[in-house]
Short mmCIF file of N, CA and C in Angstrom, two decimals:
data_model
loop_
_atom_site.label_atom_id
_atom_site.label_comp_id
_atom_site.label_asym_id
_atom_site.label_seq_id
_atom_site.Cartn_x
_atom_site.Cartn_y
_atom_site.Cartn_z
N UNK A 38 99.77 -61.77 -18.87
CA UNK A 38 100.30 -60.43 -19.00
C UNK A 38 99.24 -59.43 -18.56
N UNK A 39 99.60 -58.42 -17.56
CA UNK A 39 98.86 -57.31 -17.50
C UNK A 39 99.07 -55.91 -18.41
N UNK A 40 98.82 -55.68 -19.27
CA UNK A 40 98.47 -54.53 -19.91
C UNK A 40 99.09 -52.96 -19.58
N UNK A 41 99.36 -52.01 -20.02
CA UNK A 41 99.50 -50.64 -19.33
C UNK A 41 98.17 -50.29 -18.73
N UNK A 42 96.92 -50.41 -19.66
CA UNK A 42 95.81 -50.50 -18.92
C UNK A 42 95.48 -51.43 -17.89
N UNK A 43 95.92 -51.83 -17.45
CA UNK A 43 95.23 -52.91 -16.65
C UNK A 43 96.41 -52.50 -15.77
N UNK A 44 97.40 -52.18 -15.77
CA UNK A 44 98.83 -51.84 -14.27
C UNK A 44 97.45 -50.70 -14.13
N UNK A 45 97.40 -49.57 -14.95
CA UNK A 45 96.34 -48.23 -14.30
C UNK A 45 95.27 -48.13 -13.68
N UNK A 46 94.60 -49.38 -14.24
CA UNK A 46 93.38 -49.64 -13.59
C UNK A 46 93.42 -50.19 -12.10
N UNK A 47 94.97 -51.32 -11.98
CA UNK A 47 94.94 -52.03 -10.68
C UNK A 47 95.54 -51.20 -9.93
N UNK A 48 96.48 -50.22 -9.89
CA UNK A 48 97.59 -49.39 -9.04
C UNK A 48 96.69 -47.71 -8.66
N UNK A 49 96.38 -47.43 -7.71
CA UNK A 49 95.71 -45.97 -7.37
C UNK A 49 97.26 -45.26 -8.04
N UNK A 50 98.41 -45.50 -8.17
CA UNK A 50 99.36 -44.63 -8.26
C UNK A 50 98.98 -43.94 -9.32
N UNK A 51 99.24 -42.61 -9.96
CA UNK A 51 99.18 -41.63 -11.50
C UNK A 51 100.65 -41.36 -11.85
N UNK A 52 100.24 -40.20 -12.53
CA UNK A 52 101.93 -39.57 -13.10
C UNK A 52 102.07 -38.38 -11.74
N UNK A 53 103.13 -38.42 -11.56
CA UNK A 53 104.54 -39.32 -11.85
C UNK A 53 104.35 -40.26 -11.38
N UNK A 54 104.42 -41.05 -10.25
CA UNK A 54 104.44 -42.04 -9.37
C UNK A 54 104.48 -43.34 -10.10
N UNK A 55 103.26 -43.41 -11.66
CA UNK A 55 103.10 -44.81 -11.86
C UNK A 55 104.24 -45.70 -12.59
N UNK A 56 105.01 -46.27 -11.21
CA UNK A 56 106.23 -46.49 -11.96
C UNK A 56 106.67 -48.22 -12.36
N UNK A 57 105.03 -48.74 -12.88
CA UNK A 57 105.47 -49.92 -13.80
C UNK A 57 104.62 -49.77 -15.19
N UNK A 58 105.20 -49.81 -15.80
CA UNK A 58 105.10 -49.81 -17.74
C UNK A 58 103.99 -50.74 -18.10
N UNK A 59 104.17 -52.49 -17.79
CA UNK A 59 103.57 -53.44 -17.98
C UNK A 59 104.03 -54.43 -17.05
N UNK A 60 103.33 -55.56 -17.19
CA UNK A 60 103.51 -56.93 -16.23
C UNK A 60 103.62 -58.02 -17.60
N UNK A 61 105.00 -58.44 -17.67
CA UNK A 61 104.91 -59.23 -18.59
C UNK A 61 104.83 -60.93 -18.07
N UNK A 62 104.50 -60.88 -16.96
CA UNK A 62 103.62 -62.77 -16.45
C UNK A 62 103.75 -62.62 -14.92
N UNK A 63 102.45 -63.49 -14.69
CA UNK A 63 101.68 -63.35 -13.14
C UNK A 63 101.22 -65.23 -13.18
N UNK A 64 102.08 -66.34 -12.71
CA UNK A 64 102.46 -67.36 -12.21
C UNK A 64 102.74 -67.58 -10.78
N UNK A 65 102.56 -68.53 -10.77
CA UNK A 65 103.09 -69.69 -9.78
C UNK A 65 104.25 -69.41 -9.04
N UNK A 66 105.21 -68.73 -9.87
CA UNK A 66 106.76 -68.33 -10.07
C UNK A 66 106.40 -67.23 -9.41
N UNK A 67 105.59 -66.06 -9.49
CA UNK A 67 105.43 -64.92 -9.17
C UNK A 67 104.96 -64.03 -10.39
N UNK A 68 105.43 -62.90 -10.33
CA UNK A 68 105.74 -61.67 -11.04
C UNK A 68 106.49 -60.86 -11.66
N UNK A 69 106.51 -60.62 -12.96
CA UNK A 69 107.74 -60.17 -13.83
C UNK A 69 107.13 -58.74 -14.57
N UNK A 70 107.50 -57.24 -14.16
CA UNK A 70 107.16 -56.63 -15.18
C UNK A 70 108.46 -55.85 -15.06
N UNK A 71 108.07 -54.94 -16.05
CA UNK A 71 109.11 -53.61 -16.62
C UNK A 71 108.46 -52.83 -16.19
N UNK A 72 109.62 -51.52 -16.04
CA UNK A 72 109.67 -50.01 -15.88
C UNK A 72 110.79 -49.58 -17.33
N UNK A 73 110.71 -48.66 -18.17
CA UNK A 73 111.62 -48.26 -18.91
C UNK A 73 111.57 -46.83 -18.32
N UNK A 74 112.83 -46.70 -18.14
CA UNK A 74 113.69 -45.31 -17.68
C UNK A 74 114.19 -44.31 -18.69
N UNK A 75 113.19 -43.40 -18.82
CA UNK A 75 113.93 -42.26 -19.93
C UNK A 75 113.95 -40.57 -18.92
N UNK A 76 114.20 -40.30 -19.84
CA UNK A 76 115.22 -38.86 -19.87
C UNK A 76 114.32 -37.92 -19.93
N UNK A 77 112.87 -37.96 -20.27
CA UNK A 77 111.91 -37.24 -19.85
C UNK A 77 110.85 -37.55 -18.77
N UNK A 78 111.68 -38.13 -17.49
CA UNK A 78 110.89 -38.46 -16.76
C UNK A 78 111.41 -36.88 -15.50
N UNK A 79 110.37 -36.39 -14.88
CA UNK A 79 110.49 -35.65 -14.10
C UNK A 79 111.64 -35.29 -13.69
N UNK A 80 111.90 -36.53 -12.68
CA UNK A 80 113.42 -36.34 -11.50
C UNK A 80 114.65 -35.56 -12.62
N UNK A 81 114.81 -35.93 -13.81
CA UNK A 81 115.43 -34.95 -14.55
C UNK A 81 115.54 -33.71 -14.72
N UNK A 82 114.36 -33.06 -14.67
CA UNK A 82 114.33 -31.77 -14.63
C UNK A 82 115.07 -30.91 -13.59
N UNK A 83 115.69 -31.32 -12.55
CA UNK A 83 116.35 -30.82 -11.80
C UNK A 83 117.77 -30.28 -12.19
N UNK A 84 118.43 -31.73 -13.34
CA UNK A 84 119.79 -31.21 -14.16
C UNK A 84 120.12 -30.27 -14.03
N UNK A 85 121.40 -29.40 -14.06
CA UNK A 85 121.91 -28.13 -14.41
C UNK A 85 122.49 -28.01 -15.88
N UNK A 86 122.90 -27.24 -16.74
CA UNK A 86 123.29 -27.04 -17.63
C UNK A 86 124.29 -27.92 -18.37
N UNK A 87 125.11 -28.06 -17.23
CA UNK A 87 126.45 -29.63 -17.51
C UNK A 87 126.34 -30.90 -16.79
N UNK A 88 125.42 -31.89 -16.63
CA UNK A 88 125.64 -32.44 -15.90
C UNK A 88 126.64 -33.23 -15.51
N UNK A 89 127.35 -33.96 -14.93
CA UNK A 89 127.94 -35.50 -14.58
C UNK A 89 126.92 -36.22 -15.53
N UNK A 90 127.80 -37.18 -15.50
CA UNK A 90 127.50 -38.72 -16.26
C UNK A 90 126.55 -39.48 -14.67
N UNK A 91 127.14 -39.22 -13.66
CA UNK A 91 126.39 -39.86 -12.38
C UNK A 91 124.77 -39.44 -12.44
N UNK A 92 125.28 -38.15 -12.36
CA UNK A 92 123.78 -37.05 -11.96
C UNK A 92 122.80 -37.82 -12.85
N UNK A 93 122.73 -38.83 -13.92
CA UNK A 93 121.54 -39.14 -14.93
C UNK A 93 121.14 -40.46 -13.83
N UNK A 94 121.85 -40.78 -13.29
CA UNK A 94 121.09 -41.92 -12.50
C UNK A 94 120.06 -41.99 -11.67
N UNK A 95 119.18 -43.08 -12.06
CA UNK A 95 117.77 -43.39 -11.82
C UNK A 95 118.13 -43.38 -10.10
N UNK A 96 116.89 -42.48 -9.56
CA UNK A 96 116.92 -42.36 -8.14
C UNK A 96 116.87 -43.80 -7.04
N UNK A 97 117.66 -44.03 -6.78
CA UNK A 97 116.98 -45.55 -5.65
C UNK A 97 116.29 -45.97 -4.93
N UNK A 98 115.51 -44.65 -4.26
CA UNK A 98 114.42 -44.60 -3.77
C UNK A 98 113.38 -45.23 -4.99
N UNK A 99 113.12 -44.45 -6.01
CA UNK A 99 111.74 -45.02 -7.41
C UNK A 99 112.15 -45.89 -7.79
N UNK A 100 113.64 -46.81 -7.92
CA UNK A 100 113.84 -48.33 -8.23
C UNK A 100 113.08 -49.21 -7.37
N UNK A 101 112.89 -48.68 -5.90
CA UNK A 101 112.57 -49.33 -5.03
C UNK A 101 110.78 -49.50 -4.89
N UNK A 102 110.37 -48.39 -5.73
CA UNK A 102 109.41 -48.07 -5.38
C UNK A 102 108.91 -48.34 -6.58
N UNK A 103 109.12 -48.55 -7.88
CA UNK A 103 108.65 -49.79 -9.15
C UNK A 103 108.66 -50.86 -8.89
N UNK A 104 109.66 -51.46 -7.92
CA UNK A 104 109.77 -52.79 -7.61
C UNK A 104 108.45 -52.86 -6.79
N UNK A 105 108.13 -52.24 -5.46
CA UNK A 105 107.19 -52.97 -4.31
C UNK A 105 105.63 -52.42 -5.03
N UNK A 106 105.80 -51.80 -6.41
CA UNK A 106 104.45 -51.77 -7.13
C UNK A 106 104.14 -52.81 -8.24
N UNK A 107 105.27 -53.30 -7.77
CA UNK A 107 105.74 -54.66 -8.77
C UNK A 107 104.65 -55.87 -7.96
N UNK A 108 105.32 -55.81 -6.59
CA UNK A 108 104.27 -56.68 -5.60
C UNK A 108 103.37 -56.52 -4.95
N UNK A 109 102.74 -54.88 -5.18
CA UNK A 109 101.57 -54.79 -5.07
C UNK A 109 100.52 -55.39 -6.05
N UNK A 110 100.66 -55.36 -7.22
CA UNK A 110 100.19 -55.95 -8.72
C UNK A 110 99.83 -57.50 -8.31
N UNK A 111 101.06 -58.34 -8.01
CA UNK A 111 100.89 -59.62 -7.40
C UNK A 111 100.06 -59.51 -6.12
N UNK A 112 100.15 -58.62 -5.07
CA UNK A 112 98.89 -58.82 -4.24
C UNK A 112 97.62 -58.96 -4.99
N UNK A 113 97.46 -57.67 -5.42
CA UNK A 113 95.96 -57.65 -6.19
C UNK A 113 95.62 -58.40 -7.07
N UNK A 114 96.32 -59.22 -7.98
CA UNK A 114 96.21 -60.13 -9.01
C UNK A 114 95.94 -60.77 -8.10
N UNK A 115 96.33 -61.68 -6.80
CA UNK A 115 95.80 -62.72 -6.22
C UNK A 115 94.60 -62.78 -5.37
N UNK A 116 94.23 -61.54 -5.14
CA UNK A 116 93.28 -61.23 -4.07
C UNK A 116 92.28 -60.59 -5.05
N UNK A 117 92.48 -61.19 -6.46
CA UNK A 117 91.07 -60.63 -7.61
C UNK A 117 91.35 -59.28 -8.11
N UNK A 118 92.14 -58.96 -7.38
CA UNK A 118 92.40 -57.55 -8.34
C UNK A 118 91.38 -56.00 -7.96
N UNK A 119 91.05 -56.49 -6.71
CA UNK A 119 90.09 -55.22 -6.07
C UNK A 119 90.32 -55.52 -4.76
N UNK A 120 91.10 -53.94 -3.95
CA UNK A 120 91.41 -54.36 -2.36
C UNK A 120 90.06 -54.11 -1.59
N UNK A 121 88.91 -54.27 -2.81
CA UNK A 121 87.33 -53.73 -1.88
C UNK A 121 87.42 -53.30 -0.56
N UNK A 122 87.33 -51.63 -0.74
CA UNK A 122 87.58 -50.64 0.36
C UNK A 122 89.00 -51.24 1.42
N UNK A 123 89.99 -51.47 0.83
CA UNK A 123 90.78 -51.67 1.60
C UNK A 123 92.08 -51.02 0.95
N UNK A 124 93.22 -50.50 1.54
CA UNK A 124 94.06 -50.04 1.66
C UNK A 124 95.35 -50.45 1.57
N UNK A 125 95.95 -50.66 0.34
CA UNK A 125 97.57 -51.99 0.65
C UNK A 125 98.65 -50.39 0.88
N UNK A 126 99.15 -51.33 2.23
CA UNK A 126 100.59 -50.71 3.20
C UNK A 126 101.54 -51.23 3.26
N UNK A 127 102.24 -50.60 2.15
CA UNK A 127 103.95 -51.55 2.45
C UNK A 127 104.59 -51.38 3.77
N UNK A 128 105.26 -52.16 4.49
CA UNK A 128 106.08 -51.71 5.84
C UNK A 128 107.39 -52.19 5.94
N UNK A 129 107.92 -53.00 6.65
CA UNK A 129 109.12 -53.10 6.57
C UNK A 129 110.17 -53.79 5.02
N UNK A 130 111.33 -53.15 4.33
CA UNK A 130 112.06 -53.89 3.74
C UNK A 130 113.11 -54.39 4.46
N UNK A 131 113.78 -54.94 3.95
CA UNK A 131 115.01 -55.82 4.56
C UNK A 131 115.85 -56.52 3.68
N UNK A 132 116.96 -56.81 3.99
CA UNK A 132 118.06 -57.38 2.95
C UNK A 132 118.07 -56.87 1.77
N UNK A 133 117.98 -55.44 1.56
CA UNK A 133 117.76 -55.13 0.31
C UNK A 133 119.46 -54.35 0.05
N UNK A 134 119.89 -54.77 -1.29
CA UNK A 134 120.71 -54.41 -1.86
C UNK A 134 120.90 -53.87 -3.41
N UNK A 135 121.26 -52.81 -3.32
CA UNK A 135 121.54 -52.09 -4.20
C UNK A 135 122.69 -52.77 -5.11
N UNK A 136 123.09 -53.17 -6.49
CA UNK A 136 124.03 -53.70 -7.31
C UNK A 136 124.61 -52.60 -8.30
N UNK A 137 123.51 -51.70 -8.69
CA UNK A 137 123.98 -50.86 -9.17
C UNK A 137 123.27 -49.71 -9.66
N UNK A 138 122.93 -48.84 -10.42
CA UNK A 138 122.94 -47.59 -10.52
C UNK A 138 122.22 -47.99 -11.99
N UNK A 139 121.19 -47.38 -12.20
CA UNK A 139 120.29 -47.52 -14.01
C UNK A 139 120.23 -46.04 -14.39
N UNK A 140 120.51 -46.14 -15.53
CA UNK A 140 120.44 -45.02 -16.01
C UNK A 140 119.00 -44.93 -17.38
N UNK A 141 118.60 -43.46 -17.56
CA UNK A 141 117.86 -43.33 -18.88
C UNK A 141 118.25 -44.52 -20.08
N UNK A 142 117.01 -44.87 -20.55
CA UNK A 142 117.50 -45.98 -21.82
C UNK A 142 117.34 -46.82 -21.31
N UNK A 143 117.78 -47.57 -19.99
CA UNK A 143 118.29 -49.00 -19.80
C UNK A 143 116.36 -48.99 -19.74
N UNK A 144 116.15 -50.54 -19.49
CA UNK A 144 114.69 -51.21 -18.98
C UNK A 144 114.91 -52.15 -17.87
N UNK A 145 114.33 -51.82 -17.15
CA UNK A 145 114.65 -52.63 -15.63
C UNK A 145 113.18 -53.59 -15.95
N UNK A 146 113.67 -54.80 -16.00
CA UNK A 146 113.03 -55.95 -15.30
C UNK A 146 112.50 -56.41 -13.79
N UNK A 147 111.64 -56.22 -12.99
CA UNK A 147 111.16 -56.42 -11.89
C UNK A 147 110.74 -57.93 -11.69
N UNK A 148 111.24 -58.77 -10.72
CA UNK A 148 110.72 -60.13 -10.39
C UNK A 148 109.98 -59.75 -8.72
N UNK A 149 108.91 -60.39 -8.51
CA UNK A 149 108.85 -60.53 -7.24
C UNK A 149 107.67 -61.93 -6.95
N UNK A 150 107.69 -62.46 -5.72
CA UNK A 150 107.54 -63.74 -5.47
C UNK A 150 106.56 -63.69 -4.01
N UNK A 151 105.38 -64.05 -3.84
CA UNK A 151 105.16 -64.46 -2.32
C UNK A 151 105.43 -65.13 -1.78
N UNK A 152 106.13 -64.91 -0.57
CA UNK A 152 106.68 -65.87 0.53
C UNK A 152 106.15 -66.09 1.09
N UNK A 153 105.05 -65.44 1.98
CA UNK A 153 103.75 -65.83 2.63
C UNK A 153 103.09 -64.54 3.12
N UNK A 154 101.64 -65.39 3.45
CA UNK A 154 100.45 -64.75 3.74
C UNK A 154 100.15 -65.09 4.52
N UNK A 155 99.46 -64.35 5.48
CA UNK A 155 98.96 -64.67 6.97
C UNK A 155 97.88 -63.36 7.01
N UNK A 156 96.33 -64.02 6.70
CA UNK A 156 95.22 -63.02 6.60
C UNK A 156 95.58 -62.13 5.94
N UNK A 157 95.50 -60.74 6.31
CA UNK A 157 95.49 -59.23 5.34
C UNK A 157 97.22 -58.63 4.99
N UNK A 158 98.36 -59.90 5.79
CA UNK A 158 99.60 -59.34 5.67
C UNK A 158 100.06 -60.57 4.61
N UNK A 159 100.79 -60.07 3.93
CA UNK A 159 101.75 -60.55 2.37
C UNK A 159 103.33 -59.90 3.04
N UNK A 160 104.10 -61.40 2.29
CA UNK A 160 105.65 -60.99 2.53
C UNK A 160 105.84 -61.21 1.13
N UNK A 161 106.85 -60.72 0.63
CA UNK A 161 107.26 -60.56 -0.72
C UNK A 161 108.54 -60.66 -0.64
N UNK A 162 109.72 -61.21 -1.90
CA UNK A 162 110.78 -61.37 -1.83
C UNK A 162 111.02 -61.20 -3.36
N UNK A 163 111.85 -60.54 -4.00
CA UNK A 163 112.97 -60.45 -5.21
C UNK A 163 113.57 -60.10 -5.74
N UNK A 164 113.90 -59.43 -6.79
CA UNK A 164 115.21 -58.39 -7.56
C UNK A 164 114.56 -57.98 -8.35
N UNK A 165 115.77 -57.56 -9.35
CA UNK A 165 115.27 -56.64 -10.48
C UNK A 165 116.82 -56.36 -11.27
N UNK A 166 116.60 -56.47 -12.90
CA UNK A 166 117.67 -56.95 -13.45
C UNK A 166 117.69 -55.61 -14.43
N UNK A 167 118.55 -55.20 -15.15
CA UNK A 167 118.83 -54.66 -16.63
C UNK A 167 119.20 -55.70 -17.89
N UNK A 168 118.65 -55.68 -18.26
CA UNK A 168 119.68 -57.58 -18.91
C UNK A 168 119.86 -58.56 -18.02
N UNK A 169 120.86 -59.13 -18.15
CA UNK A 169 121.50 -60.22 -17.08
C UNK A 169 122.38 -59.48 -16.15
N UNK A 170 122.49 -58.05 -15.95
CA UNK A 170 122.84 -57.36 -14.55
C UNK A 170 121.70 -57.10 -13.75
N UNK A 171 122.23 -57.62 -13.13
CA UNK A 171 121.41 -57.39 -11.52
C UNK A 171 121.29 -56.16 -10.84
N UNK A 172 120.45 -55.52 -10.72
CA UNK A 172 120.59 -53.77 -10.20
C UNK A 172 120.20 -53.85 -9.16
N UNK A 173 119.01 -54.76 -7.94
CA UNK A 173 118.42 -54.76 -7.12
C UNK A 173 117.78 -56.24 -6.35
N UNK A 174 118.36 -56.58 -5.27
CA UNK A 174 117.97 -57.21 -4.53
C UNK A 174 116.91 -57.09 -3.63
N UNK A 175 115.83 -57.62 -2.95
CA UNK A 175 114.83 -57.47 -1.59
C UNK A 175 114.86 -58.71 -1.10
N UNK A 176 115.24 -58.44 -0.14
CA UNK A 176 115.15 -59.86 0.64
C UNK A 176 113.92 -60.12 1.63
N UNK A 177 112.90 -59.01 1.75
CA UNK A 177 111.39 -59.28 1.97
C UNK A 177 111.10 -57.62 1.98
N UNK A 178 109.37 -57.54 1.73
CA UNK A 178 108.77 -56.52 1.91
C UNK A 178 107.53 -56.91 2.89
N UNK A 179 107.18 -56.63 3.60
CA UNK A 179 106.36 -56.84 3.83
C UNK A 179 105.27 -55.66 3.82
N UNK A 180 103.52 -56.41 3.62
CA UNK A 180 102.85 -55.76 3.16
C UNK A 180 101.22 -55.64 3.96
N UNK A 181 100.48 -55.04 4.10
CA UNK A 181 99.46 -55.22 4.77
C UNK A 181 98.24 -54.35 4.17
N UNK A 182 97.00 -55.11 4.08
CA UNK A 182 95.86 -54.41 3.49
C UNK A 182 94.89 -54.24 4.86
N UNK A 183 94.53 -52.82 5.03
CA UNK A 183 93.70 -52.33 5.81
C UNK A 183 92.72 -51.57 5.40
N UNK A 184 91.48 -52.07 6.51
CA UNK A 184 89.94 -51.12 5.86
C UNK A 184 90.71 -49.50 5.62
N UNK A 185 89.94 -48.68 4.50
CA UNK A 185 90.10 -47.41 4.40
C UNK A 185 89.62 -47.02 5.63
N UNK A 186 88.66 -47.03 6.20
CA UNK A 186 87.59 -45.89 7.27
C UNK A 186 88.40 -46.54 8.63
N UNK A 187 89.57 -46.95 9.01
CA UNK A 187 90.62 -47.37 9.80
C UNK A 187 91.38 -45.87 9.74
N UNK A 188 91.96 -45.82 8.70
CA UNK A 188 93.09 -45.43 8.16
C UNK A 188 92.22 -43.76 7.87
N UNK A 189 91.49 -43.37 7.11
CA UNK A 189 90.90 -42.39 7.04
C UNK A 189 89.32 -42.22 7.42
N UNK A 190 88.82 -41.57 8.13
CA UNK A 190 87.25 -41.40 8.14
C UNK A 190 86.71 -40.44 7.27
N UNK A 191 87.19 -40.16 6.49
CA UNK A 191 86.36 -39.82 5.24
C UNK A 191 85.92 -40.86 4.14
N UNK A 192 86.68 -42.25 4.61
CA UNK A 192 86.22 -43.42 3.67
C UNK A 192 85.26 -44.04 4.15
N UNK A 193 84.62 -43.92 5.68
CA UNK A 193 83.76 -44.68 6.57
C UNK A 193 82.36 -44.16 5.70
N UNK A 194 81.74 -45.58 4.96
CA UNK A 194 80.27 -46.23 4.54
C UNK A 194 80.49 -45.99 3.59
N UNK A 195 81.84 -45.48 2.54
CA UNK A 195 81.27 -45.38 1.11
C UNK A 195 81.91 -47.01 0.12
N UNK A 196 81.91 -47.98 1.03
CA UNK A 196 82.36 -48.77 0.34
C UNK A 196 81.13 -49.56 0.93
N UNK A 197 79.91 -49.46 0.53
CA UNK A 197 78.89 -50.20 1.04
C UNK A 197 78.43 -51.24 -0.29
N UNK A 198 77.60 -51.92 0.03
CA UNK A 198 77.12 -53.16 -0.94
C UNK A 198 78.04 -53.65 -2.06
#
């Protein structure tokens, strides 16, 4: 199990963004954590006075985006848990399906699995449940860790010794 401390310590993401709770097991099998979805999370604040019953639903974009921090966690858990001066880039998804719609209250379960590695690129594959409903399918992510001072030159030599 990874910890709330230990998701904060491994994920650069903050508030809002940090959108896994805990990692409740990092196996063979893969990766299993939670996100719990409440009603004082930001994207709410937009509400109007009456809302819809729809309007409370968890955005699908940040389902999507708890999930592939779901398999960032499993990158870094496998690669020691430090991208030493390096940079993880999600890029393409695929086969991904939406089942349904989460609302405040519920707790989404995140699974995700490596399918393979080839040097600094990771493919990732899995879902994500409420209970025994299924809210989210991925049928791969793929992922890639690159030097910072690539990507930005304000990171070039400070990742020395």
């Amino acid at each position: 199990m990874i910890t709330p401390a230990g998701v904060h310590a491994l994920l650069p993401h903050r508030y809002p963004m940090l959108l896994v709770d805990r990692v409740l097991s990092v196996d063979e099998d893969g990766i299993r954590s939670v996100k719990a979805v409440t009603l004082n999370e930001p994207w709410y604040a937009r509400l109007g006075p009456a809302p819809a019953e729809e309007d409370f639903a968890y955005p699908d974009v940040l389902l999507l985006e708890s999930w592939t921090q779901t398999a960032g966690l499993l990158a870094l858990h496998g690669d020691g848990g430090r991208p030493d001066g390096r940079t993880m880039l999600f890029g393409s998804l695929r086969d991904v399906v939406l089942h349904r719609r989460v609302y405040p209250g519920e707790v989404v379960e995140h699974h995700a699995r490596l399918r393979r590695a080839v040097d600094d690129t990771v493919i990732f594959e899995g879902s994500s449940q409420v209970g025994a409903d299924p809210v989210l399918t991925i049928g791969s992510v793929t992922v890639a860790f690159r030097p910072q001072e690539r990507l930005d030159p304000r990171h070039a030599g400070a990742a020395s010794g």
